[in-house]
Short mmCIF file of C-alpha atoms in Angstrom, two decimals:
data_model
loop_
_atom_site.label_atom_id
_atom_site.label_comp_id
_atom_site.label_asym_id
_atom_site.label_seq_id
_atom_site.Cartn_x
_atom_site.Cartn_y
_atom_site.Cartn_z
CA MET E 16 -21.77 -93.38 -78.11
CA TYR E 17 -21.70 -94.31 -74.43
CA ARG E 18 -21.31 -92.06 -71.43
CA GLY E 19 -21.13 -92.50 -67.68
CA ARG E 20 -19.10 -95.49 -66.53
CA GLN E 21 -17.73 -96.19 -70.00
CA ALA E 22 -15.69 -92.98 -69.82
CA GLU E 23 -13.75 -94.43 -66.88
CA THR E 24 -10.44 -96.31 -67.05
CA PRO E 25 -10.30 -98.01 -63.63
CA LEU E 26 -7.15 -100.05 -64.24
CA LEU E 27 -5.08 -97.22 -65.72
CA ASN E 28 -6.24 -94.88 -62.95
CA ALA E 29 -5.11 -97.35 -60.26
CA MET E 30 -1.69 -97.63 -61.91
CA LEU E 31 -1.28 -93.87 -62.15
CA LYS E 32 -2.27 -93.46 -58.50
CA TYR E 33 0.33 -96.03 -57.43
CA VAL E 34 3.08 -94.10 -59.24
CA LYS E 35 1.83 -90.74 -57.95
CA ASP E 36 1.93 -92.03 -54.35
CA GLY E 37 5.74 -92.11 -54.59
CA VAL E 38 6.08 -95.71 -53.45
CA VAL E 39 9.65 -96.99 -53.06
CA PRO E 40 9.50 -100.32 -54.92
CA PHE E 41 11.17 -103.46 -53.61
CA HIS E 42 9.27 -105.69 -56.03
CA THR E 43 9.51 -106.82 -59.63
CA PRO E 44 10.38 -105.78 -62.30
CA GLY E 45 14.06 -105.42 -61.59
CA HIS E 46 14.53 -102.15 -63.47
CA LYS E 47 12.49 -100.46 -60.68
CA GLN E 48 10.28 -98.12 -62.71
CA GLY E 49 13.03 -97.49 -65.25
CA LYS E 50 15.80 -96.43 -62.89
CA GLY E 51 17.90 -99.51 -63.67
CA ILE E 52 17.21 -99.85 -67.36
CA HIS E 53 19.97 -99.48 -69.97
CA PRO E 54 19.99 -96.09 -71.74
CA LEU E 55 19.63 -97.85 -75.11
CA LEU E 56 16.11 -98.86 -74.09
CA GLY E 57 15.49 -95.99 -71.70
CA GLU E 58 15.91 -93.45 -74.49
CA LEU E 59 13.27 -95.23 -76.57
CA ILE E 60 10.63 -95.71 -73.86
CA SER E 61 9.46 -92.72 -71.86
CA LYS E 62 10.07 -92.48 -68.11
CA GLU E 63 6.31 -92.26 -67.56
CA THR E 64 5.75 -95.53 -69.41
CA LEU E 65 8.50 -97.39 -67.55
CA GLU E 66 7.01 -96.24 -64.24
CA LEU E 67 3.81 -98.05 -65.21
CA ASP E 68 5.61 -101.38 -65.70
CA LEU E 69 4.27 -102.71 -62.41
CA ALA E 70 3.57 -106.00 -60.68
CA LEU E 71 0.71 -107.67 -58.85
CA MET E 72 -0.11 -105.95 -55.57
CA GLU E 73 -3.14 -105.12 -53.49
CA GLU E 74 -4.33 -101.91 -55.16
CA LEU E 75 -3.51 -103.22 -58.64
CA ASP E 76 -5.66 -106.33 -58.22
CA ASP E 77 -4.90 -109.97 -59.09
CA PHE E 78 -5.04 -110.75 -62.80
CA HIS E 79 -6.14 -114.35 -62.22
CA GLU E 80 -8.60 -113.67 -59.37
CA PRO E 81 -9.64 -110.06 -59.94
CA HIS E 82 -11.89 -108.26 -57.48
CA GLY E 83 -10.76 -104.66 -57.90
CA CYS E 84 -9.62 -102.46 -60.77
CA ILE E 85 -9.02 -105.31 -63.24
CA LYS E 86 -12.47 -106.73 -62.60
CA LYS E 87 -14.01 -103.28 -63.06
CA ALA E 88 -12.19 -102.88 -66.38
CA GLN E 89 -13.29 -106.32 -67.58
CA ASP E 90 -16.88 -105.68 -66.51
CA LEU E 91 -16.91 -102.46 -68.54
CA ALA E 92 -15.75 -104.43 -71.58
CA ALA E 93 -18.56 -106.94 -71.03
CA GLU E 94 -21.08 -104.12 -70.78
CA LEU E 95 -19.84 -102.52 -74.00
CA TYR E 96 -19.85 -105.69 -76.09
CA GLY E 97 -22.96 -107.28 -74.59
CA ALA E 98 -21.26 -110.22 -72.86
CA ASP E 99 -22.09 -111.77 -69.51
CA HIS E 100 -18.36 -111.93 -68.76
CA SER E 101 -15.26 -110.57 -70.48
CA PHE E 102 -11.66 -111.51 -69.73
CA PHE E 103 -8.47 -109.72 -70.73
CA VAL E 104 -5.89 -111.86 -72.55
CA ILE E 105 -2.33 -110.62 -73.02
CA ASN E 106 -0.74 -113.47 -74.94
CA GLY E 107 -2.85 -112.80 -78.00
CA THR E 108 -6.03 -114.39 -79.26
CA THR E 109 -3.95 -117.57 -79.47
CA GLY E 110 -4.15 -117.81 -75.68
CA GLY E 111 -7.87 -117.07 -75.78
CA ILE E 112 -8.49 -119.80 -78.35
CA TYR E 113 -6.51 -122.32 -76.28
CA ALA E 114 -8.65 -121.48 -73.24
CA MET E 115 -11.95 -121.60 -75.16
CA ILE E 116 -11.21 -125.01 -76.66
CA MET E 117 -10.10 -126.44 -73.32
CA THR E 118 -13.24 -125.03 -71.68
CA ILE E 119 -15.69 -126.93 -73.85
CA ALA E 120 -13.78 -130.12 -74.68
CA GLY E 121 -11.34 -132.52 -73.06
CA PRO E 122 -9.15 -135.46 -74.11
CA GLY E 123 -10.95 -137.64 -76.62
CA ASP E 124 -13.87 -135.25 -77.11
CA LYS E 125 -14.82 -134.21 -80.62
CA ILE E 126 -14.78 -130.58 -81.69
CA ILE E 127 -15.94 -129.48 -85.14
CA VAL E 128 -13.61 -126.95 -86.79
CA PRO E 129 -13.01 -125.50 -90.27
CA ARG E 130 -10.30 -127.10 -92.33
CA ASN E 131 -8.63 -123.70 -92.75
CA ALA E 132 -8.18 -123.39 -88.99
CA HIS E 133 -5.46 -121.05 -87.73
CA ARG E 134 -2.51 -122.82 -86.15
CA SER E 135 -3.70 -121.64 -82.72
CA ILE E 136 -6.86 -123.75 -83.15
CA ILE E 137 -4.82 -126.85 -84.00
CA GLY E 138 -2.52 -125.95 -81.09
CA GLY E 139 -5.44 -125.81 -78.67
CA ILE E 140 -6.70 -129.18 -79.89
CA ILE E 141 -3.21 -130.65 -79.45
CA LEU E 142 -2.94 -129.23 -75.93
CA ASN E 143 -6.19 -130.72 -74.68
CA GLY E 144 -6.19 -133.95 -76.69
CA ALA E 145 -9.51 -133.37 -78.44
CA ILE E 146 -10.40 -134.98 -81.77
CA PRO E 147 -10.96 -132.48 -84.60
CA VAL E 148 -13.76 -133.05 -87.06
CA PHE E 149 -12.95 -130.91 -90.08
CA MET E 150 -15.42 -128.96 -92.20
CA HIS E 151 -14.32 -127.59 -95.56
CA PRO E 152 -14.90 -123.89 -96.16
CA ALA E 153 -16.07 -122.60 -99.49
CA VAL E 154 -13.17 -121.68 -101.78
CA ASP E 155 -12.99 -118.89 -104.33
CA HIS E 156 -10.66 -120.43 -106.90
CA ASP E 157 -10.24 -117.21 -108.87
CA LEU E 158 -8.92 -115.40 -105.81
CA GLY E 159 -7.32 -118.50 -104.33
CA LEU E 160 -8.96 -117.80 -100.97
CA ALA E 161 -10.82 -119.88 -98.43
CA MET E 162 -14.10 -118.15 -97.66
CA GLY E 163 -16.54 -118.96 -94.85
CA VAL E 164 -18.02 -122.31 -93.88
CA THR E 165 -21.61 -122.45 -95.09
CA PRO E 166 -24.57 -123.18 -92.77
CA GLU E 167 -25.35 -126.20 -94.96
CA THR E 168 -21.90 -127.66 -94.32
CA VAL E 169 -22.28 -127.06 -90.59
CA GLU E 170 -25.69 -128.74 -90.50
CA ILE E 171 -24.43 -131.84 -92.32
CA THR E 172 -21.42 -132.11 -90.00
CA VAL E 173 -23.30 -131.73 -86.70
CA LYS E 174 -25.80 -134.39 -87.83
CA GLN E 175 -22.93 -136.74 -88.69
CA HIS E 176 -21.26 -136.10 -85.31
CA PRO E 177 -24.01 -135.59 -82.72
CA ASP E 178 -21.54 -136.42 -79.93
CA ALA E 179 -19.33 -133.40 -80.68
CA LYS E 180 -18.95 -130.92 -77.83
CA GLY E 181 -19.05 -127.83 -79.99
CA VAL E 182 -18.47 -126.09 -83.29
CA LEU E 183 -15.72 -123.52 -83.83
CA ILE E 184 -16.26 -120.91 -86.55
CA ILE E 185 -13.70 -118.43 -87.92
CA ASN E 186 -15.67 -115.25 -88.50
CA PRO E 187 -14.76 -113.01 -90.18
CA THR E 188 -11.81 -114.52 -92.02
CA TYR E 189 -8.45 -112.79 -92.24
CA TYR E 190 -9.64 -111.36 -95.56
CA GLY E 191 -12.83 -109.93 -94.05
CA VAL E 192 -15.30 -112.55 -95.31
CA SER E 193 -18.20 -113.42 -93.02
CA THR E 194 -20.56 -116.37 -93.19
CA ASP E 195 -24.21 -116.41 -92.04
CA LEU E 196 -23.21 -116.74 -88.41
CA LYS E 197 -26.70 -116.28 -86.96
CA LYS E 198 -28.02 -119.19 -89.02
CA ILE E 199 -25.05 -121.35 -88.01
CA VAL E 200 -25.57 -120.53 -84.32
CA ASP E 201 -29.22 -121.54 -84.55
CA ILE E 202 -28.32 -124.85 -86.24
CA VAL E 203 -25.63 -125.71 -83.69
CA HIS E 204 -27.80 -124.80 -80.69
CA GLU E 205 -30.63 -126.96 -82.05
CA HIS E 206 -28.19 -129.86 -81.69
CA ASN E 207 -27.27 -128.84 -78.11
CA MET E 208 -23.69 -127.92 -78.93
CA VAL E 209 -21.59 -124.91 -78.00
CA VAL E 210 -20.66 -122.26 -80.56
CA ILE E 211 -17.10 -120.90 -80.31
CA VAL E 212 -16.10 -118.06 -82.62
CA ASP E 213 -12.55 -117.09 -83.50
CA GLU E 214 -13.38 -113.40 -83.94
CA ALA E 215 -9.78 -112.26 -83.96
CA HIS E 216 -10.54 -109.90 -86.83
CA GLY E 217 -13.78 -108.54 -85.41
CA PRO E 218 -13.29 -106.31 -82.33
CA HIS E 219 -14.77 -103.41 -84.34
CA LEU E 220 -17.87 -105.14 -85.73
CA LYS E 221 -20.07 -103.87 -82.90
CA PHE E 222 -19.65 -100.26 -83.96
CA ASP E 223 -21.12 -100.01 -87.46
CA GLU E 224 -24.15 -101.65 -89.10
CA ARG E 225 -22.27 -101.87 -92.43
CA LEU E 226 -19.99 -104.48 -90.88
CA PRO E 227 -20.75 -108.18 -90.37
CA LEU E 228 -22.76 -109.12 -87.27
CA GLN E 229 -20.52 -109.65 -84.23
CA ALA E 230 -20.47 -113.11 -82.66
CA LEU E 231 -22.26 -112.21 -79.42
CA ASP E 232 -25.08 -110.50 -81.30
CA ALA E 233 -25.42 -113.60 -83.47
CA GLY E 234 -25.95 -115.66 -80.29
CA ALA E 235 -22.52 -117.30 -80.01
CA ASP E 236 -21.63 -118.72 -76.60
CA ILE E 237 -18.02 -117.58 -76.49
CA CYS E 238 -15.61 -115.67 -78.72
CA ALA E 239 -12.12 -114.21 -78.75
CA GLN E 240 -11.28 -110.85 -80.30
CA SER E 241 -7.86 -109.41 -81.12
CA THR E 242 -8.25 -105.93 -79.68
CA HIS E 243 -4.75 -105.11 -80.95
CA LYS E 244 -5.36 -106.11 -84.58
CA ILE E 245 -7.99 -103.59 -85.59
CA ILE E 246 -8.51 -101.12 -82.74
CA GLY E 247 -6.30 -99.35 -80.20
CA ALA E 248 -4.74 -101.88 -77.81
CA LEU E 249 -1.07 -102.88 -77.88
CA THR E 250 0.18 -106.00 -79.65
CA GLN E 251 -0.75 -109.28 -77.89
CA CYS E 252 -3.89 -107.78 -76.33
CA SER E 253 -7.17 -109.63 -76.79
CA ILE E 254 -10.47 -110.16 -75.00
CA VAL E 255 -12.51 -113.33 -74.50
CA HIS E 256 -16.27 -112.70 -74.19
CA CYS E 257 -18.77 -115.31 -73.08
CA ARG E 258 -22.40 -115.88 -72.23
CA GLU E 259 -23.54 -117.97 -69.29
CA GLY E 260 -25.52 -121.13 -69.92
CA ARG E 261 -23.60 -123.44 -72.19
CA ILE E 262 -20.25 -122.12 -70.91
CA SER E 263 -18.92 -123.01 -67.46
CA VAL E 264 -17.46 -119.68 -66.36
CA PRO E 265 -15.37 -121.20 -63.50
CA ARG E 266 -13.85 -123.66 -65.96
CA LEU E 267 -13.12 -120.86 -68.43
CA LYS E 268 -11.36 -118.90 -65.69
CA ALA E 269 -9.30 -121.95 -64.80
CA MET E 270 -8.29 -122.51 -68.43
CA LEU E 271 -7.33 -118.84 -68.85
CA GLN E 272 -5.14 -119.12 -65.75
CA LEU E 273 -3.52 -122.21 -67.26
CA VAL E 274 -2.47 -120.50 -70.52
CA GLN E 275 -1.51 -117.03 -69.25
CA SER E 276 1.49 -115.72 -67.35
CA THR E 277 1.41 -115.22 -63.59
CA SER E 278 3.41 -112.03 -64.23
CA PRO E 279 1.10 -110.00 -66.46
CA ASN E 280 2.34 -106.87 -68.19
CA TYR E 281 0.28 -104.04 -66.72
CA ILE E 282 1.00 -101.71 -69.63
CA LEU E 283 -0.65 -104.22 -71.95
CA LEU E 284 -3.59 -104.57 -69.57
CA ALA E 285 -3.98 -100.80 -69.35
CA SER E 286 -4.04 -100.56 -73.16
CA LEU E 287 -7.06 -102.88 -73.17
CA ASP E 288 -8.77 -100.68 -70.62
CA VAL E 289 -8.14 -97.54 -72.68
CA ALA E 290 -8.99 -99.18 -76.02
CA ARG E 291 -12.37 -100.20 -74.61
CA MET E 292 -12.99 -96.64 -73.38
CA GLN E 293 -12.01 -95.22 -76.77
CA MET E 294 -14.46 -97.47 -78.60
CA ALA E 295 -17.22 -96.70 -76.12
CA LEU E 296 -16.87 -92.95 -76.58
CA GLN E 297 -15.70 -92.68 -80.19
CA GLY E 298 -16.12 -96.13 -81.75
CA ARG E 299 -18.92 -95.35 -84.16
CA GLU E 300 -17.21 -92.24 -85.48
CA LEU E 301 -13.79 -93.89 -85.82
CA ILE E 302 -15.03 -97.06 -87.50
CA SER E 303 -17.31 -95.13 -89.85
CA LYS E 304 -14.32 -93.11 -91.03
CA SER E 305 -12.28 -96.30 -91.52
CA ILE E 306 -15.04 -97.85 -93.65
CA GLU E 307 -15.40 -94.75 -95.82
CA LEU E 308 -11.64 -94.53 -96.31
CA ALA E 309 -11.39 -98.22 -97.18
CA GLU E 310 -14.21 -97.94 -99.70
CA TRP E 311 -12.44 -95.01 -101.39
CA VAL E 312 -9.23 -97.06 -101.56
CA ARG E 313 -11.17 -100.01 -103.03
CA ARG E 314 -12.79 -97.87 -105.72
CA GLU E 315 -9.46 -96.34 -106.69
CA ILE E 316 -7.68 -99.70 -106.85
CA ASN E 317 -10.37 -101.11 -109.13
CA THR E 318 -9.58 -98.39 -111.68
CA ILE E 319 -5.97 -99.62 -111.96
CA PRO E 320 -5.42 -102.08 -114.87
CA GLY E 321 -4.29 -105.50 -113.64
CA LEU E 322 -5.51 -105.08 -110.05
CA TYR E 323 -8.75 -106.29 -108.49
CA CYS E 324 -10.05 -105.61 -104.97
CA PHE E 325 -13.17 -107.61 -104.15
CA GLY E 326 -16.07 -106.16 -102.20
CA LYS E 327 -19.86 -106.37 -101.96
CA GLU E 328 -20.18 -108.02 -105.38
CA LYS E 329 -18.99 -111.26 -103.73
CA ILE E 330 -21.92 -111.32 -101.29
CA GLY E 331 -24.21 -114.22 -102.09
CA GLU E 332 -21.47 -116.47 -103.39
CA SER E 333 -20.76 -119.66 -101.46
CA GLY E 334 -19.42 -118.87 -97.99
CA VAL E 335 -19.87 -115.11 -98.38
CA TYR E 336 -22.79 -113.64 -96.40
CA SER E 337 -21.23 -110.25 -95.69
CA ILE E 338 -17.93 -108.41 -96.08
CA ASP E 339 -15.79 -106.27 -93.79
CA PRO E 340 -14.77 -103.46 -96.17
CA THR E 341 -11.86 -102.36 -93.96
CA LYS E 342 -9.98 -105.46 -95.18
CA VAL E 343 -8.60 -104.46 -98.57
CA THR E 344 -7.52 -107.57 -100.49
CA VAL E 345 -5.81 -106.84 -103.79
CA SER E 346 -5.34 -109.56 -106.40
CA VAL E 347 -2.14 -109.04 -108.40
CA LYS E 348 -2.61 -112.18 -110.49
CA GLU E 349 -3.47 -110.27 -113.66
CA LEU E 350 -0.20 -108.35 -113.34
CA GLY E 351 1.63 -111.67 -113.62
CA LEU E 352 3.03 -111.14 -110.11
CA ARG E 353 2.93 -113.34 -107.06
CA GLY E 354 1.69 -111.77 -103.87
CA ALA E 355 5.09 -112.14 -102.24
CA GLU E 356 6.73 -110.34 -105.18
CA ALA E 357 4.26 -107.47 -104.89
CA GLU E 358 4.91 -107.29 -101.16
CA ARG E 359 8.66 -106.96 -101.70
CA ILE E 360 8.23 -104.34 -104.42
CA LEU E 361 5.92 -102.23 -102.24
CA ARG E 362 8.20 -102.51 -99.22
CA HIS E 363 11.50 -101.73 -100.89
CA GLN E 364 10.48 -99.44 -103.75
CA TYR E 365 7.60 -97.54 -102.13
CA LYS E 366 8.11 -98.04 -98.36
CA VAL E 367 4.60 -99.49 -98.06
CA GLN E 368 4.18 -102.61 -95.90
CA VAL E 369 1.29 -105.02 -96.48
CA GLU E 370 -0.38 -107.05 -93.73
CA LEU E 371 0.22 -110.30 -95.59
CA SER E 372 0.71 -111.77 -99.03
CA ASP E 373 -0.27 -115.10 -100.54
CA ILE E 374 0.30 -116.43 -104.03
CA TYR E 375 -2.31 -114.22 -105.69
CA ASN E 376 -3.07 -111.44 -103.22
CA ILE E 377 -1.80 -108.74 -100.91
CA LEU E 378 -3.87 -107.60 -97.93
CA PHE E 379 -4.07 -104.14 -96.40
CA LEU E 380 -5.84 -103.17 -93.18
CA ILE E 381 -7.54 -99.78 -93.00
CA THR E 382 -8.00 -98.91 -89.34
CA LEU E 383 -8.66 -95.99 -87.01
CA GLY E 384 -4.96 -95.17 -87.35
CA ASP E 385 -5.19 -94.32 -91.05
CA THR E 386 -6.02 -91.02 -92.75
CA GLU E 387 -6.53 -89.77 -96.30
CA LYS E 388 -2.76 -89.17 -96.47
CA GLU E 389 -1.82 -92.82 -95.94
CA ALA E 390 -4.67 -93.99 -98.20
CA ALA E 391 -3.40 -91.80 -101.06
CA ILE E 392 0.18 -93.07 -100.59
CA LEU E 393 -1.11 -96.64 -100.85
CA VAL E 394 -3.16 -96.02 -104.00
CA ASP E 395 -0.34 -94.09 -105.69
CA ALA E 396 2.14 -96.88 -104.91
CA LEU E 397 -0.18 -99.56 -106.32
CA ARG E 398 -0.85 -97.53 -109.45
CA ASP E 399 2.86 -97.02 -110.08
CA MET E 400 3.70 -100.66 -109.33
CA ALA E 401 1.03 -101.84 -111.78
CA ALA E 402 2.43 -99.60 -114.50
CA LYS E 403 6.09 -100.55 -113.98
CA TYR E 404 6.11 -104.20 -112.94
CA ALA E 405 3.28 -105.89 -114.86
CA ARG E 406 4.21 -108.88 -116.97
CA SER E 407 2.11 -111.30 -119.00
CA CYS E 408 0.90 -114.59 -117.56
CA ASP E 409 2.60 -117.43 -119.43
CA PHE E 410 1.10 -120.79 -118.50
CA SER E 411 3.71 -122.63 -120.55
CA THR E 412 6.40 -121.47 -118.15
CA MET E 413 4.22 -122.17 -115.07
CA ASN E 414 4.15 -118.54 -113.97
CA THR E 415 2.99 -119.10 -110.42
CA ALA E 416 0.65 -116.14 -110.45
CA CYS E 417 -1.44 -117.91 -113.11
CA VAL E 418 -1.78 -121.36 -111.52
CA SER E 419 -5.28 -122.61 -110.65
CA VAL E 420 -5.44 -124.16 -107.19
CA ARG E 421 -7.83 -127.04 -106.39
CA TYR E 422 -7.69 -129.42 -103.50
CA PRO E 423 -7.82 -133.25 -103.32
CA GLU E 424 -10.06 -135.22 -100.99
CA PRO E 425 -9.21 -134.74 -97.28
CA PRO E 426 -7.22 -137.57 -95.72
CA GLU E 427 -8.41 -140.06 -93.12
CA GLY E 428 -7.91 -139.12 -89.48
CA VAL E 429 -6.27 -142.05 -87.68
CA LEU E 430 -4.91 -140.54 -84.44
CA SER E 431 -5.66 -137.39 -82.50
CA PRO E 432 -3.27 -134.53 -83.32
CA ARG E 433 -1.92 -134.79 -79.77
CA GLU E 434 -1.14 -138.51 -80.10
CA ALA E 435 0.61 -137.89 -83.40
CA LEU E 436 2.64 -134.93 -82.17
CA PHE E 437 3.75 -136.48 -78.87
CA GLY E 438 4.16 -140.04 -80.12
CA ASN E 439 7.33 -141.61 -81.47
CA GLN E 440 8.29 -140.05 -84.78
CA CYS E 441 10.65 -140.65 -87.63
CA THR E 442 11.47 -138.82 -90.84
CA VAL E 443 10.81 -140.39 -94.23
CA PRO E 444 11.12 -139.15 -97.84
CA PHE E 445 7.86 -137.38 -98.63
CA LYS E 446 7.53 -139.01 -102.06
CA HIS E 447 7.55 -142.43 -100.34
CA SER E 448 5.33 -141.50 -97.38
CA ALA E 449 1.97 -142.82 -98.64
CA GLY E 450 0.26 -144.87 -95.95
CA HIS E 451 2.19 -143.26 -93.09
CA ILE E 452 0.47 -141.17 -90.42
CA CYS E 453 1.54 -137.54 -90.64
CA ALA E 454 3.05 -135.86 -87.55
CA GLU E 455 3.16 -132.30 -88.98
CA ILE E 456 0.91 -129.71 -90.58
CA VAL E 457 1.37 -129.23 -94.33
CA THR E 458 -0.29 -126.16 -95.84
CA PHE E 459 0.09 -124.44 -99.20
CA TYR E 460 -0.88 -120.87 -99.95
CA PRO E 461 -3.33 -120.12 -101.46
CA PRO E 462 -5.80 -120.68 -99.99
CA GLY E 463 -4.20 -121.76 -96.73
CA ILE E 464 -6.23 -124.91 -96.09
CA PRO E 465 -4.02 -127.63 -94.54
CA LEU E 466 -3.54 -130.60 -96.83
CA LEU E 467 -2.29 -132.68 -93.91
CA CYS E 468 -2.66 -132.37 -90.15
CA PRO E 469 -0.99 -134.43 -87.41
CA GLY E 470 -2.74 -137.79 -87.11
CA GLU E 471 -3.90 -138.03 -90.73
CA ARG E 472 -2.91 -140.75 -93.19
CA ILE E 473 -0.86 -139.54 -96.14
CA THR E 474 -2.20 -140.56 -99.54
CA GLN E 475 -0.48 -140.81 -102.92
CA GLU E 476 -3.03 -138.33 -104.26
CA ILE E 477 -1.85 -135.73 -101.75
CA ILE E 478 1.82 -136.46 -102.49
CA ASN E 479 1.23 -135.96 -106.22
CA TYR E 480 -0.75 -132.81 -105.58
CA CYS E 481 1.94 -131.33 -103.33
CA ASP E 482 4.51 -132.04 -106.04
CA GLN E 483 2.40 -130.10 -108.57
CA LEU E 484 2.07 -127.14 -106.21
CA GLN E 485 5.79 -127.08 -105.47
CA LYS E 486 6.62 -127.12 -109.18
CA ALA E 487 4.27 -124.17 -109.55
CA GLY E 488 6.24 -122.33 -106.86
CA LEU E 489 3.46 -122.09 -104.28
CA HIS E 490 4.40 -121.21 -100.72
CA ILE E 491 4.49 -124.04 -98.19
CA SER E 492 3.99 -123.62 -94.45
CA GLY E 493 4.15 -125.96 -91.48
CA PRO E 494 6.61 -128.82 -91.93
CA GLU E 495 10.08 -128.74 -90.40
CA ASP E 496 11.54 -129.43 -93.84
CA TYR E 497 10.04 -126.53 -95.77
CA THR E 498 11.29 -128.04 -99.05
CA LEU E 499 9.08 -131.07 -98.31
CA LYS E 500 11.75 -133.49 -99.41
CA THR E 501 11.11 -135.25 -96.09
CA ILE E 502 8.24 -135.34 -93.63
CA LYS E 503 7.83 -136.35 -90.01
CA VAL E 504 5.51 -139.34 -89.52
CA VAL E 505 4.37 -141.45 -86.59
CA ASP E 506 6.84 -144.27 -86.07
#
């Protein structure tokens, strides 16, 4: 795909040169290139890898003020993805999202975000004291999934809140659903706001036209991609890309320094360098193969009675502009199973591990690491599970796989999430909490849209609704008391 400079790995090369020079280390880490490590770990990690566990020094550049090999590696990433600047992040896209939010907004500033925001988005808002303005995504009630936020919803929200600093969009979703991002970017820019994109699940979008449009190509100002989730970097490795203009690059650098370690793991950094090189040289070929494999898996699954794997037929429905086919979402509702049950069956009976499960669905990722062999194992396991474990949906017994999920009106925001989280708190019985200001996040799956966020007033409607969902056996996430007998509120 690319040649010339993109075939280089400047950071990895600098690390290898340092080791080859035979330097006697009197610096961190304490295991001194593996010589002091316990055999239990030393037998698992190769000597060559442990030698590359290095620290900041002149020829290895400064992670927070790079001018050498790290800067060269980051500049190559920017060139590949079409950014003005790219920055390596080694505490996951969570760290990147924190930095992006703190770059465009400060305490008391409004930021428009989807209601189904990942906890890292809420965490970033809590850290910087911003005020979230929530937009509701479209919901597919049959699948029990939150889809994308529509351009129409974005336009209404930015007109209602012209003083907001920016709009954050999740695109694509965990389940591979993409909204019309280009149209949203145009709407937001017309109102002189910044567009942030949580593109955690999109580091591969650049490399095949059958995939949704990547954020930078849609005109977004800044985005964060989880390089480790879909392509070849190690876990925790992400990249933040930005364009100059609406983004203050010095401020972004400062915020990245604030949320990242001063002792970066060079092996993680090198994996970002190599993953970028791999995509530059082989990205189109690798991603094309992943798409074709995923489409074969999807076709096969849709021949299995009781299973359904959505795809292009959803395009055009509310919140669905395009689909990433490498995300294989399988509804097990018609088998009478919950997603968590199907996950356990696959793991323990077939040694197949899903990416995640919710009440109706199980999700599989097809990536550059998969072949026809793994795809066939997956399809065979699903076919056998469907034949052996199906049971009828009995609404009279509240079989949780058959419950329809609909949400009440969103609650009133009274305090900022930061004020609620750091203020005085007390614990009250949830059934008697109406009127109190919530100090926790309360989310049920599906479809993973928070019913309550810190700073919002609890209503009797929400209490009653939560009780219905609990009786139906839906999964709850967020509160300290996961049984929801009690809840933390602002005192």
